[in-house]
PDB file of C-alpha atoms and ligand atoms in Angstrom:
ATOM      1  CA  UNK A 283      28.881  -1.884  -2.360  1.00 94.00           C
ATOM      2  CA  UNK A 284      28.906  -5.012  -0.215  1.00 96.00           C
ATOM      3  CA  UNK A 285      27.627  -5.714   3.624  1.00 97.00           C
ATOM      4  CA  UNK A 286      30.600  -5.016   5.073  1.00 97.00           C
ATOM      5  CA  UNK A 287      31.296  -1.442   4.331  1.00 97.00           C
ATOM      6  CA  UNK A 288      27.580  -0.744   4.607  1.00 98.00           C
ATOM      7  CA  UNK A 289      27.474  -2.150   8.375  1.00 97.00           C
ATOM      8  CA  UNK A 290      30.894  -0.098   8.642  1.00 97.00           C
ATOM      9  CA  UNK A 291      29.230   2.857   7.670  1.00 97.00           C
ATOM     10  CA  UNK A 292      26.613   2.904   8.949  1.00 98.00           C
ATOM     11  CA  UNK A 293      27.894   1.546  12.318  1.00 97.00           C
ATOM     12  CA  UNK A 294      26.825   4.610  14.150  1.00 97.00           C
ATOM     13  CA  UNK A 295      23.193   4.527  13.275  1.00 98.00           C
ATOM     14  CA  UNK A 296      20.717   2.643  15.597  1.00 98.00           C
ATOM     15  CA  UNK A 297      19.421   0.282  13.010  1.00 98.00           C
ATOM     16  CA  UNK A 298      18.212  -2.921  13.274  1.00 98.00           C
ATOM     17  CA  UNK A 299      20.041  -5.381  10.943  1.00 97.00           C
ATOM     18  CA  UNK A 300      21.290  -4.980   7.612  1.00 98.00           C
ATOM     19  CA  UNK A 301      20.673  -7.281   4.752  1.00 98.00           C
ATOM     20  CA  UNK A 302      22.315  -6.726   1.148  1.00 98.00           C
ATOM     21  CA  UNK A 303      22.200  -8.345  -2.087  1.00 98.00           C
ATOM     22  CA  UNK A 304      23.736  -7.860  -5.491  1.00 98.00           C
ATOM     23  CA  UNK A 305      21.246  -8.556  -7.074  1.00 98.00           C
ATOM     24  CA  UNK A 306      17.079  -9.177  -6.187  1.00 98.00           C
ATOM     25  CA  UNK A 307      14.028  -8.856  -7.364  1.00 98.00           C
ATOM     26  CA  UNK A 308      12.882  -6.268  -4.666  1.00 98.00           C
ATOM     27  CA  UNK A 309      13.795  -4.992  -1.865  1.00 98.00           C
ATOM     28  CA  UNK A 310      10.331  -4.026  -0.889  1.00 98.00           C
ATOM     29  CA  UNK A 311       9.180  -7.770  -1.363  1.00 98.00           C
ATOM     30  CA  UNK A 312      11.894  -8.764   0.630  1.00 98.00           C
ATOM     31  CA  UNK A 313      11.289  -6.297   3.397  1.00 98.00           C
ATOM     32  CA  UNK A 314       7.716  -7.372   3.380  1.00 98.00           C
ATOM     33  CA  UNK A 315       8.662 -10.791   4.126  1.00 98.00           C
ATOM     34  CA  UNK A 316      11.092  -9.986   6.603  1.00 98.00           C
ATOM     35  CA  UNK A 317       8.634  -7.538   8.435  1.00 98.00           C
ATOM     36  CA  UNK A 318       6.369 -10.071   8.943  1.00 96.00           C
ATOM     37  CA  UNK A 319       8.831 -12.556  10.427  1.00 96.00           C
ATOM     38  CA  UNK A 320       9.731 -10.395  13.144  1.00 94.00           C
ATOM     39  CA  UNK A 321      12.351  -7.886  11.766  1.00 98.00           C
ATOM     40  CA  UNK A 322      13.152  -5.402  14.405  1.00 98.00           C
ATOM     41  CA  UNK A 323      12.894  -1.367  14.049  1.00 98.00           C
ATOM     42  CA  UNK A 324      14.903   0.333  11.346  1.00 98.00           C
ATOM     43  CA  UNK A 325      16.160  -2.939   9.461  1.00 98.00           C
ATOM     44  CA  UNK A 326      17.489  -2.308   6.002  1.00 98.00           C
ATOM     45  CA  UNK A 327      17.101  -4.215   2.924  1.00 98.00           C
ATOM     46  CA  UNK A 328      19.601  -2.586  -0.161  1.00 98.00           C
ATOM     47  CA  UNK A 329      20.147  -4.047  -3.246  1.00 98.00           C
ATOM     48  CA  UNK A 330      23.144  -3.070  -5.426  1.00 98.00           C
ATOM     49  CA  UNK A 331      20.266  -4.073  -8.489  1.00 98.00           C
ATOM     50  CA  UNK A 332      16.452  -4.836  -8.636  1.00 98.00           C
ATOM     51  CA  UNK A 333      15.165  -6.749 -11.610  1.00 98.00           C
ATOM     52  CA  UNK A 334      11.698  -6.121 -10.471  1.00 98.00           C
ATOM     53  CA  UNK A 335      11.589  -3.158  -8.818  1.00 98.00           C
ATOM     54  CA  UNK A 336       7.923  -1.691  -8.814  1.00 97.00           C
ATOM     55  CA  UNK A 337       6.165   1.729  -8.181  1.00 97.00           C
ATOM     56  CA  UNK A 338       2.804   1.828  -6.870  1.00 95.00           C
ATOM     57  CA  UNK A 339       0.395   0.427  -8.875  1.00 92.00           C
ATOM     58  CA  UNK A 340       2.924  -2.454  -9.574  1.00 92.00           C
ATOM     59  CA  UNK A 341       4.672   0.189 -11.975  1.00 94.00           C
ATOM     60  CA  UNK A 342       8.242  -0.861 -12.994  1.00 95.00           C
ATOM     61  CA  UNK A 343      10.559   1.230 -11.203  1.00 97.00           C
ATOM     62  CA  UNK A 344      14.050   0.928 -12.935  1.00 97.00           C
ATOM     63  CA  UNK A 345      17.244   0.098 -11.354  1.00 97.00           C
ATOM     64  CA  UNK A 346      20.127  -0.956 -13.087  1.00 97.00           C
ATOM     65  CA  UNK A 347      23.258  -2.805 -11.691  1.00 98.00           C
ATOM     66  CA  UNK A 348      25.928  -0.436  -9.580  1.00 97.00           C
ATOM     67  CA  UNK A 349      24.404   2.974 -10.784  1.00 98.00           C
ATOM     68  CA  UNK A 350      20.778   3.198  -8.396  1.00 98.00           C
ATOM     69  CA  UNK A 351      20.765   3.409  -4.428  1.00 98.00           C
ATOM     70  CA  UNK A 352      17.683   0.316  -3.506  1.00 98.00           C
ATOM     71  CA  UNK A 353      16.546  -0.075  -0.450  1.00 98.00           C
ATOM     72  CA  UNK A 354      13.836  -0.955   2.136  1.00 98.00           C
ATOM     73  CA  UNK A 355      13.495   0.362   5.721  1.00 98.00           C
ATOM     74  CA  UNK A 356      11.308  -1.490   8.087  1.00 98.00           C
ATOM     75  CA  UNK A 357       9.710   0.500  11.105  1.00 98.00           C
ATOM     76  CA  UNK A 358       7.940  -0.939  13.837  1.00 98.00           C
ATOM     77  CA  UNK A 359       5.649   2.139  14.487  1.00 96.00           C
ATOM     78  CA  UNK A 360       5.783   3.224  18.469  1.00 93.00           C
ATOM     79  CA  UNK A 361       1.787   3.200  19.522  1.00 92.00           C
ATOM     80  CA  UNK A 362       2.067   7.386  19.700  1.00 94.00           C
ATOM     81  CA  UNK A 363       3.190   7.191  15.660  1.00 95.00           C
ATOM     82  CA  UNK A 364       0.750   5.321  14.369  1.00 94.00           C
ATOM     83  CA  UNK A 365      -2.257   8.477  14.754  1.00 94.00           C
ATOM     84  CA  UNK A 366       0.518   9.371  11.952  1.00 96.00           C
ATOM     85  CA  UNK A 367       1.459   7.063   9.672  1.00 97.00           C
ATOM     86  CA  UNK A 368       0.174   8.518   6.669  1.00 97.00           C
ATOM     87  CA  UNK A 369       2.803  11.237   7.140  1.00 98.00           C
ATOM     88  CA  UNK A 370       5.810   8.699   6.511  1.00 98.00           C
ATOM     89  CA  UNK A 371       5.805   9.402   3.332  1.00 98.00           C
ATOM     90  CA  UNK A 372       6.771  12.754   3.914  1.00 98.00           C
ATOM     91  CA  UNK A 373       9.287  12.088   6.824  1.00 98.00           C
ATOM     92  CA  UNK A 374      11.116  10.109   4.172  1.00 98.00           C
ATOM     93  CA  UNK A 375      10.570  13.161   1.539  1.00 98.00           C
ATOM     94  CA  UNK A 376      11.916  15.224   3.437  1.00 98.00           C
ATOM     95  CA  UNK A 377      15.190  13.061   4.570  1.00 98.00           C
ATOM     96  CA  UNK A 378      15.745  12.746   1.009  1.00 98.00           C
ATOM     97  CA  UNK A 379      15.299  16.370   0.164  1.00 98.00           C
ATOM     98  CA  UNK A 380      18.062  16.815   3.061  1.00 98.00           C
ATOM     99  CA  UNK A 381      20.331  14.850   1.848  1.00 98.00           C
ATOM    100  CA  UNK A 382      20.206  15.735  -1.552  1.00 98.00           C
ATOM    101  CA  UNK A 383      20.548  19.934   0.056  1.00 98.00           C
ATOM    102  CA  UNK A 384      23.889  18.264   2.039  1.00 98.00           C
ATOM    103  CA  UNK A 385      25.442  17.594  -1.965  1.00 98.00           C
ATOM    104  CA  UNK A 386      24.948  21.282  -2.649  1.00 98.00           C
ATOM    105  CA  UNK A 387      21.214  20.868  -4.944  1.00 98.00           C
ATOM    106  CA  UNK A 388      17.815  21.951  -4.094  1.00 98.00           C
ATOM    107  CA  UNK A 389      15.229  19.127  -4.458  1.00 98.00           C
ATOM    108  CA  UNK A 390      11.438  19.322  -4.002  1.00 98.00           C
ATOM    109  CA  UNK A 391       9.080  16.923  -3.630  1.00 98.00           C
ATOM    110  CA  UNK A 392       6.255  16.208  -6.066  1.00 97.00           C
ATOM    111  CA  UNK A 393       3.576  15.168  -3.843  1.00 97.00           C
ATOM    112  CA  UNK A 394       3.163  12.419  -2.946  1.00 96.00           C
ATOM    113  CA  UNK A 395       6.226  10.492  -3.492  1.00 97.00           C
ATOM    114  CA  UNK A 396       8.663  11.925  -6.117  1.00 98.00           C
ATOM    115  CA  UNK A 397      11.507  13.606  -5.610  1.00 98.00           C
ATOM    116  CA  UNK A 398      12.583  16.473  -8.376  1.00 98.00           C
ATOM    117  CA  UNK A 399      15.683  18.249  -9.298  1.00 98.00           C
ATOM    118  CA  UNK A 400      15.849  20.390 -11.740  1.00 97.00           C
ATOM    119  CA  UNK A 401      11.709  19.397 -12.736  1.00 96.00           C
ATOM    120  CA  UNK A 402      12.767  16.058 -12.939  1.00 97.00           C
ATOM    121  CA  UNK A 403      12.653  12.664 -10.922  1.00 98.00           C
ATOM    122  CA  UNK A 404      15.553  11.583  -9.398  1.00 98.00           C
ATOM    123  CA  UNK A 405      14.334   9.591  -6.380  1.00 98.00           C
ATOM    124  CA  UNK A 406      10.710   7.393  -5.733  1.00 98.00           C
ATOM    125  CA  UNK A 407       9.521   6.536  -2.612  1.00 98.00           C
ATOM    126  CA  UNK A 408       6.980   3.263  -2.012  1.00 98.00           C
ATOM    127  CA  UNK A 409       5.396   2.674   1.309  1.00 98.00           C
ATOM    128  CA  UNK A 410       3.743  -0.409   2.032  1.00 98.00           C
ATOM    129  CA  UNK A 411       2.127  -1.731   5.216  1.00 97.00           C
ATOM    130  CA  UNK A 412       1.657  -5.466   7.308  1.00 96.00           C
ATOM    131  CA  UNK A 413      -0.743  -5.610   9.492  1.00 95.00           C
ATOM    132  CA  UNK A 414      -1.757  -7.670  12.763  1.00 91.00           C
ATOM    133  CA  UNK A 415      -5.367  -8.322  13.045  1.00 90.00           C
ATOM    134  CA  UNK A 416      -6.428  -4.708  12.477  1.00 89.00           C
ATOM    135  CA  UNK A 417      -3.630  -2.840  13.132  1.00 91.00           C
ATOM    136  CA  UNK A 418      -0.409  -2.052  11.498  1.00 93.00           C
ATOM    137  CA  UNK A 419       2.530  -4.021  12.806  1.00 94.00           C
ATOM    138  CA  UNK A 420       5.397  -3.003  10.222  1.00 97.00           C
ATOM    139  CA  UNK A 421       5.903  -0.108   7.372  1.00 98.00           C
ATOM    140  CA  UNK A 422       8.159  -0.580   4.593  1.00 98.00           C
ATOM    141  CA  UNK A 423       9.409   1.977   3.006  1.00 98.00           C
ATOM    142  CA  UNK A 424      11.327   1.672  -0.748  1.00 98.00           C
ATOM    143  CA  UNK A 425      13.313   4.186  -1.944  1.00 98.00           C
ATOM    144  CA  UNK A 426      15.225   4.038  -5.251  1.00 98.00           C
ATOM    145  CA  UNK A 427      17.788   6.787  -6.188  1.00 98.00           C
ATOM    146  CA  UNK A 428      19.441   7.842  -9.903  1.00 98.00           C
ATOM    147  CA  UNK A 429      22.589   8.592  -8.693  1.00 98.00           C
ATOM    148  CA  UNK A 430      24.890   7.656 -11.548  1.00 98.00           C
ATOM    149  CA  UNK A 431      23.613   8.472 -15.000  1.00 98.00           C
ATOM    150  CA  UNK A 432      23.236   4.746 -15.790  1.00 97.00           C
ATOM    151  CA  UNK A 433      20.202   4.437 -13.353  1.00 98.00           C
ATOM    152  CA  UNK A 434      17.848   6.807 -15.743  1.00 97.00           C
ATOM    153  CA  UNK A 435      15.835   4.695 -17.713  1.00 95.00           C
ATOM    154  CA  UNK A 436      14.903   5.313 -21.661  1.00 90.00           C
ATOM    155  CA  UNK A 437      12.330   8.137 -22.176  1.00 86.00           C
ATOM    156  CA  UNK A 438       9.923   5.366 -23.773  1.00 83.00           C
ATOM    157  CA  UNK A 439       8.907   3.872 -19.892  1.00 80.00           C
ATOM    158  CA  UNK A 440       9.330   6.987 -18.116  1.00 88.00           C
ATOM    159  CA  UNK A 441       5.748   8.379 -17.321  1.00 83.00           C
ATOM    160  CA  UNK A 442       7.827  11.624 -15.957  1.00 92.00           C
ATOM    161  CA  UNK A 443      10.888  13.285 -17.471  1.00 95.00           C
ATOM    162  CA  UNK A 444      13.834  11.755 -15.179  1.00 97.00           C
ATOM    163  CA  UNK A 445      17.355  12.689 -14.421  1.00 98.00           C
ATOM    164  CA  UNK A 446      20.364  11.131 -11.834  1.00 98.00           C
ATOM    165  CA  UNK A 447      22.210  12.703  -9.021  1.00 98.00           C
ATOM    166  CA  UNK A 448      25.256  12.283 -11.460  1.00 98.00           C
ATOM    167  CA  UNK A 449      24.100  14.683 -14.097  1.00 98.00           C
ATOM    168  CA  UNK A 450      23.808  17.601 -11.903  1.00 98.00           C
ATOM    169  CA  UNK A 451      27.116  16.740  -9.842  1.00 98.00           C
ATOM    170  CA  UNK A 452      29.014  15.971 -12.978  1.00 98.00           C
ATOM    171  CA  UNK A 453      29.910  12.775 -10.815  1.00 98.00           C
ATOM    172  CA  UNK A 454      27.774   9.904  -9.048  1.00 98.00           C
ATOM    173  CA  UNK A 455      28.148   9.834  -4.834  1.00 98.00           C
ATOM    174  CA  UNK A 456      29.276   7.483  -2.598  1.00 98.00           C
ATOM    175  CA  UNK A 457      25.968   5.368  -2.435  1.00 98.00           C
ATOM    176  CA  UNK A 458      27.063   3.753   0.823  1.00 98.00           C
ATOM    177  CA  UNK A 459      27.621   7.743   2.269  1.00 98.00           C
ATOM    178  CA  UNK A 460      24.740   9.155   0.672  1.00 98.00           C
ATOM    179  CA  UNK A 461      22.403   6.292   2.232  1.00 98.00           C
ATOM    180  CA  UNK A 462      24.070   7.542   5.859  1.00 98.00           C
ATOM    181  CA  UNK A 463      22.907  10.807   5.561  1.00 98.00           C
ATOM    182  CA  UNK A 464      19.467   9.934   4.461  1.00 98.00           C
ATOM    183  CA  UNK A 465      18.904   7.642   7.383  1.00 98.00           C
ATOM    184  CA  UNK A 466      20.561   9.693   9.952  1.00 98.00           C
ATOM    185  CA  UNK A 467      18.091  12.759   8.685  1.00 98.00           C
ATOM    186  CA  UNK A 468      15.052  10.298   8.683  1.00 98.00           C
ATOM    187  CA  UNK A 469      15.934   9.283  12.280  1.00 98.00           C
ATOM    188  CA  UNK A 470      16.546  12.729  13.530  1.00 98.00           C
ATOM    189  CA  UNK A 471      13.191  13.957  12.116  1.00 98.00           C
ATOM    190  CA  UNK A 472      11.211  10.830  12.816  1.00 98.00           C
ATOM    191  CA  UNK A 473      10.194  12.137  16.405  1.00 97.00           C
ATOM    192  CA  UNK A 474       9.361  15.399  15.109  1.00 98.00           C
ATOM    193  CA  UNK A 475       6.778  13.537  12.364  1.00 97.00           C
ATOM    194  CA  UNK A 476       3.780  14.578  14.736  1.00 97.00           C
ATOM    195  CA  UNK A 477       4.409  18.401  14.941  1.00 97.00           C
ATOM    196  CA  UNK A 478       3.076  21.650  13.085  1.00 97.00           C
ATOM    197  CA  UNK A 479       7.181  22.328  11.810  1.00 98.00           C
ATOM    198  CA  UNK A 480       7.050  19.049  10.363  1.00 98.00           C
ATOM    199  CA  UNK A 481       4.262  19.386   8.591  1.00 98.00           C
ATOM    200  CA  UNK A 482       5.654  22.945   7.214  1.00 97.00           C
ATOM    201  CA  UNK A 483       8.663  21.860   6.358  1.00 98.00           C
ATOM    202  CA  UNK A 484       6.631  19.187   4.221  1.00 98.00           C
ATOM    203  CA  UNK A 485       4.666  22.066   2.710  1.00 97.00           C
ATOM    204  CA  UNK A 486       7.988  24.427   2.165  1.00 97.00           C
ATOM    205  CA  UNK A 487       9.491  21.795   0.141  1.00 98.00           C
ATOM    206  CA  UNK A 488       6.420  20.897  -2.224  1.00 97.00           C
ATOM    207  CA  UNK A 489       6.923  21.436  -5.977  1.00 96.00           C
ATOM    208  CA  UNK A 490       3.985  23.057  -7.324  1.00 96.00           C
ATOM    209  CA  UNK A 491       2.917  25.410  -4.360  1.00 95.00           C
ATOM    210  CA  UNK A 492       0.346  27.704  -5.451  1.00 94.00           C
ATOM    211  CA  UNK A 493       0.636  26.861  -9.006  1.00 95.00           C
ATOM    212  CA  UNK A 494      -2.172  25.317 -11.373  1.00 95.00           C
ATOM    213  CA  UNK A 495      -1.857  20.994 -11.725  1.00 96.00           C
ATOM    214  CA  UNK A 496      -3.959  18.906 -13.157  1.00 94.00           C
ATOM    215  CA  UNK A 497      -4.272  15.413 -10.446  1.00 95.00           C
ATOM    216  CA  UNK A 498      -5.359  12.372 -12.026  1.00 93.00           C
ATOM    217  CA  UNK A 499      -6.615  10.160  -9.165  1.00 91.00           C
ATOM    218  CA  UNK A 500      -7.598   6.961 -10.384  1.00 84.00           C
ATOM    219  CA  UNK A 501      -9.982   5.756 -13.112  1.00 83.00           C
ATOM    220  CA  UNK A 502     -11.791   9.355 -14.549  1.00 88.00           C
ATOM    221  CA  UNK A 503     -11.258  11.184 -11.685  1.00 92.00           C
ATOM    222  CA  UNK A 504      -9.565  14.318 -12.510  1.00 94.00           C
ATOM    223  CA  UNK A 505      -8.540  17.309 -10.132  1.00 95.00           C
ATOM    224  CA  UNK A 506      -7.631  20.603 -11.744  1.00 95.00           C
ATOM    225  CA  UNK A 507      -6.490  23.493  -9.638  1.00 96.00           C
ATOM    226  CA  UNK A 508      -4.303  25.454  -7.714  1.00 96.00           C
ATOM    227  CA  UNK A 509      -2.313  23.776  -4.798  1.00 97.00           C
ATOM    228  CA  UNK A 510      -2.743  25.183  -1.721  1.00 97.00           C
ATOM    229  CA  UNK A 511      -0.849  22.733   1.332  1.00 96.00           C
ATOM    230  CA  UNK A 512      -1.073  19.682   2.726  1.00 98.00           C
ATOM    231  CA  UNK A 513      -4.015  18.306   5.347  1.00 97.00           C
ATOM    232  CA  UNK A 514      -3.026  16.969   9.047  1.00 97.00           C
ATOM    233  CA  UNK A 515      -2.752  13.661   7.229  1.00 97.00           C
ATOM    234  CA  UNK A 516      -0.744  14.395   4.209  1.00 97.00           C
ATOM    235  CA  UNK A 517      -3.179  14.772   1.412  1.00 97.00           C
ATOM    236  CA  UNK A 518      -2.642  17.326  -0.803  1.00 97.00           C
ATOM    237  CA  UNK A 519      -5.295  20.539  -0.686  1.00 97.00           C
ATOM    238  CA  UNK A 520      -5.842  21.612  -3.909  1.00 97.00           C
ATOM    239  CA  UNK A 521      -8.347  24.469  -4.534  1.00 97.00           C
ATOM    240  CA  UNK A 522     -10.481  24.038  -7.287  1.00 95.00           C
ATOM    241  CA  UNK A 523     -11.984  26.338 -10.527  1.00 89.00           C
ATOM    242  CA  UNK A 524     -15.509  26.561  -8.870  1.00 93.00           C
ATOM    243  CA  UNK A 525     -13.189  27.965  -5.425  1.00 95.00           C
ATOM    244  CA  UNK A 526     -13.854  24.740  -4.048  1.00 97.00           C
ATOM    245  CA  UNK A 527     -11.109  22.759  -2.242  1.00 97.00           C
ATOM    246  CA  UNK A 528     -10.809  19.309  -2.903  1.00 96.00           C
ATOM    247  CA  UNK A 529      -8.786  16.807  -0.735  1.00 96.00           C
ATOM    248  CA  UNK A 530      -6.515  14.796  -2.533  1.00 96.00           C
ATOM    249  CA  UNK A 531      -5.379  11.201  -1.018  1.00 94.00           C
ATOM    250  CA  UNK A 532      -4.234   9.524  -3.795  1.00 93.00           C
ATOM    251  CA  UNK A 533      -3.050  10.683  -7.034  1.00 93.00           C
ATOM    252  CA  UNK A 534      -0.351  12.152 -10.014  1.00 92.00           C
ATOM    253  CA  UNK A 535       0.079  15.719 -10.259  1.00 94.00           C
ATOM    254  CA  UNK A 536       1.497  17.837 -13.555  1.00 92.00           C
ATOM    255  CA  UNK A 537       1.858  20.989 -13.149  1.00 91.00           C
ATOM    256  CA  UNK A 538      -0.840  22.663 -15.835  1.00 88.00           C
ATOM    257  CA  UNK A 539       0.556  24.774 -18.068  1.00 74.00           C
ATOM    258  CA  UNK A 540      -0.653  28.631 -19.249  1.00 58.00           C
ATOM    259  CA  UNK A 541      -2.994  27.958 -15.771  1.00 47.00           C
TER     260      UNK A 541
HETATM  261  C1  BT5 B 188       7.638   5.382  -7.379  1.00 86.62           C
HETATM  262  O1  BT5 B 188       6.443   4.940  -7.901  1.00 86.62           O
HETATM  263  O2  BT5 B 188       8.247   6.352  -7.732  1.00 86.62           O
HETATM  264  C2  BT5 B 188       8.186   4.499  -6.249  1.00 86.62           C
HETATM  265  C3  BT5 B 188       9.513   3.911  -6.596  1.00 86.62           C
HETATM  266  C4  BT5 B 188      10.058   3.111  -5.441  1.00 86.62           C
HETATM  267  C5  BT5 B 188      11.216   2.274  -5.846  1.00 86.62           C
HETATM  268  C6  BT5 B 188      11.878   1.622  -4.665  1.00 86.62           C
HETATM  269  S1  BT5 B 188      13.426   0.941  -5.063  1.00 86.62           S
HETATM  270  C7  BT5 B 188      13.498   0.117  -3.556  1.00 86.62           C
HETATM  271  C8  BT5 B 188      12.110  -0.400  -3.265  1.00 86.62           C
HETATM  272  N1  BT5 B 188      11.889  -1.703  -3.879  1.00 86.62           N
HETATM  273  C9  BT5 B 188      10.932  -1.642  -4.821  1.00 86.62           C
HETATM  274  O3  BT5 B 188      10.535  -2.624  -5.507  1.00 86.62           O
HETATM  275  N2  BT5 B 188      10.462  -0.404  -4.927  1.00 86.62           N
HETATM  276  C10 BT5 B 188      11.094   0.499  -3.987  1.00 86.62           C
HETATM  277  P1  BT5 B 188       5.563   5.735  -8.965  1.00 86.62           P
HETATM  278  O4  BT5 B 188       5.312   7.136  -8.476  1.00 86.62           O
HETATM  279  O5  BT5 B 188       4.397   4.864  -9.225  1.00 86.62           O
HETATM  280  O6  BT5 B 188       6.487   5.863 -10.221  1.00 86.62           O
HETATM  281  C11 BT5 B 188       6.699   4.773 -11.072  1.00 86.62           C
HETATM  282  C12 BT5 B 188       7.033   5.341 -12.453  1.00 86.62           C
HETATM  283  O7  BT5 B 188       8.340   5.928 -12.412  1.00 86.62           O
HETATM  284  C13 BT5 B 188       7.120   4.280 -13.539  1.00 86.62           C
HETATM  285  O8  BT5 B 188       5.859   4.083 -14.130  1.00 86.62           O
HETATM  286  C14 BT5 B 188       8.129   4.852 -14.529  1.00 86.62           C
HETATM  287  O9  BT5 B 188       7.490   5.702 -15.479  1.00 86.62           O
HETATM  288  C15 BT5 B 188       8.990   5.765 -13.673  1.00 86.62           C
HETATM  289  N3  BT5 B 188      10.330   5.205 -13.405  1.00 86.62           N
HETATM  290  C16 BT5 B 188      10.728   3.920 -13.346  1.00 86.62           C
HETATM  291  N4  BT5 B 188      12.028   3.834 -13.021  1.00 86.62           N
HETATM  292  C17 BT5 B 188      12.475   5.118 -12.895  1.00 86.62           C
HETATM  293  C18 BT5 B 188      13.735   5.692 -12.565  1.00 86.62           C
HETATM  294  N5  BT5 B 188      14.795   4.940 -12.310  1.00 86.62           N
HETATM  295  N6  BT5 B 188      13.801   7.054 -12.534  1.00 86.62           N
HETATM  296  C19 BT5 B 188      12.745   7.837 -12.797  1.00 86.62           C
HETATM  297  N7  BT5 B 188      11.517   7.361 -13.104  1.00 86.62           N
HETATM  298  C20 BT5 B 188      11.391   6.002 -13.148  1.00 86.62           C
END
């Protein structure tokens, strides 16, 4: 990978610019940067390595040398996006999970921001926001791939069982080709981010539909349930023992086994 052959690539695309490195701490802290020194719409940050990569929560999110896909996008949110911004998580979710259905495997999304084959985490996404006085001026949004087998890290820092494009494949993708198609699906379905389809495509692809989780969201709070969609803003509805349905924002779901 190198900045030619990704501006080659992904000449046809109406991105902003393109920055690469072989190596950086993170792209998302480098987007951040950028997106508050004027980066235009749909810049890209990639990384052939991260040596800081993080998750939310400042989790460590792993990505070794040659073997991950890093990157950043920036948006510049048009004023009729912004009523929905909480849904780019899922507009990326769902370019992933299209991409990933182009190689021939059938991804879902463990809400909010996992990607699973096979029950197991492949792809991460991380959104972060700047702001401008009291509204958002820039999104960033990280995404980290497994594609070779390399990328997975050791079972001891994995909160989540993990796997790579590679082991399913039996071979790692073109990185440069595999980032095409997920932009060119995220661009295609970014003006569809306010409609009903897009919001049941979101819920078609969720891992865990109608099945029993457990949702840890934060210090003691603890969901357990049946999942039952997503709200207008992306939360996930979860309905609960005593038939009551609680609104998840923020949180890690498991499925619950023998529910
Ligand atoms: C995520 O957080 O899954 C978001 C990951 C986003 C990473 C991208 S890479 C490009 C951009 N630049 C950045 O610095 N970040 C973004 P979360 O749901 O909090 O999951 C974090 C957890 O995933 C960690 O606590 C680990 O247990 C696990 N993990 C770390 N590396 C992994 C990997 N390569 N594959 C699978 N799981 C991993």
């Amino acid at each position: 990978m190198n900045q030619q052959d990704l501006v080659l690539t992904l000449a046809k695309l109406p991105l902003g610019e393109i920055r690469y490195f072989n190596s950086i701490g993170s792209t998302n802290d480098e987007a951040m940067k950028w997106a508050t020194k004027g980066a235009k719409d749909l810049s890209l940050v990639v990384a052939n390595e991260q040596t800081a990569g993080r998750g939310r929560l400042d989790r460590p999110w792993f990505s070794p040398p040659s073997t991950a896909l890093a990157f950043s996008l920036i948006l510049r949110p048009h004023a009729d996006e912004t009523p929905h911004l909480s849904r780019t998580v899922g507009l990326t979710a769902l370019a992933l999970t299209d991409a990933f259905g182009k190689l021939g495997l059938a991804p879902q999304i463990k809400w909010p921001n996992d990607i699973l084959l096979n029950g197991r985490k492949v792809a991460g996404v991380l959104i972060e926001l700047t702001w401008f006085e009291d509204d958002v001026d820039g999104v960033v949004i990280g995404v980290g791939i497994n594609v070779a087998k390399g990328a997975v890290p050791s079972t001891d820092i994995l909160r989540f069982p993990a796997i790579s494009l590679e082991h399913l494949l039996g071979q790692a993708p073109d990185r440069i080709a595999l980032l095409h198609d997920i932009l060119a699906s995220f661009i295609a379905l970014r003006p569809h981010m306010h409609t009903d389809s897009f919001m049941s495509s979101w819920e078609k692809s969720l891992a865990y539909y109608g099945r029993g989780v457990r949702v840890e969201m934060g210090g003691d709070q603890v969901v357990v349930g049946k999942v039952t969609g997503l709200g207008p803003d992306g939360s996930l509805k979860v309905l609960d023992d005593n038939g009551k349905t609680v609104t998840v924002r923020f949180g890690d779901v498991r499925l619950r086994l023998f529910a």
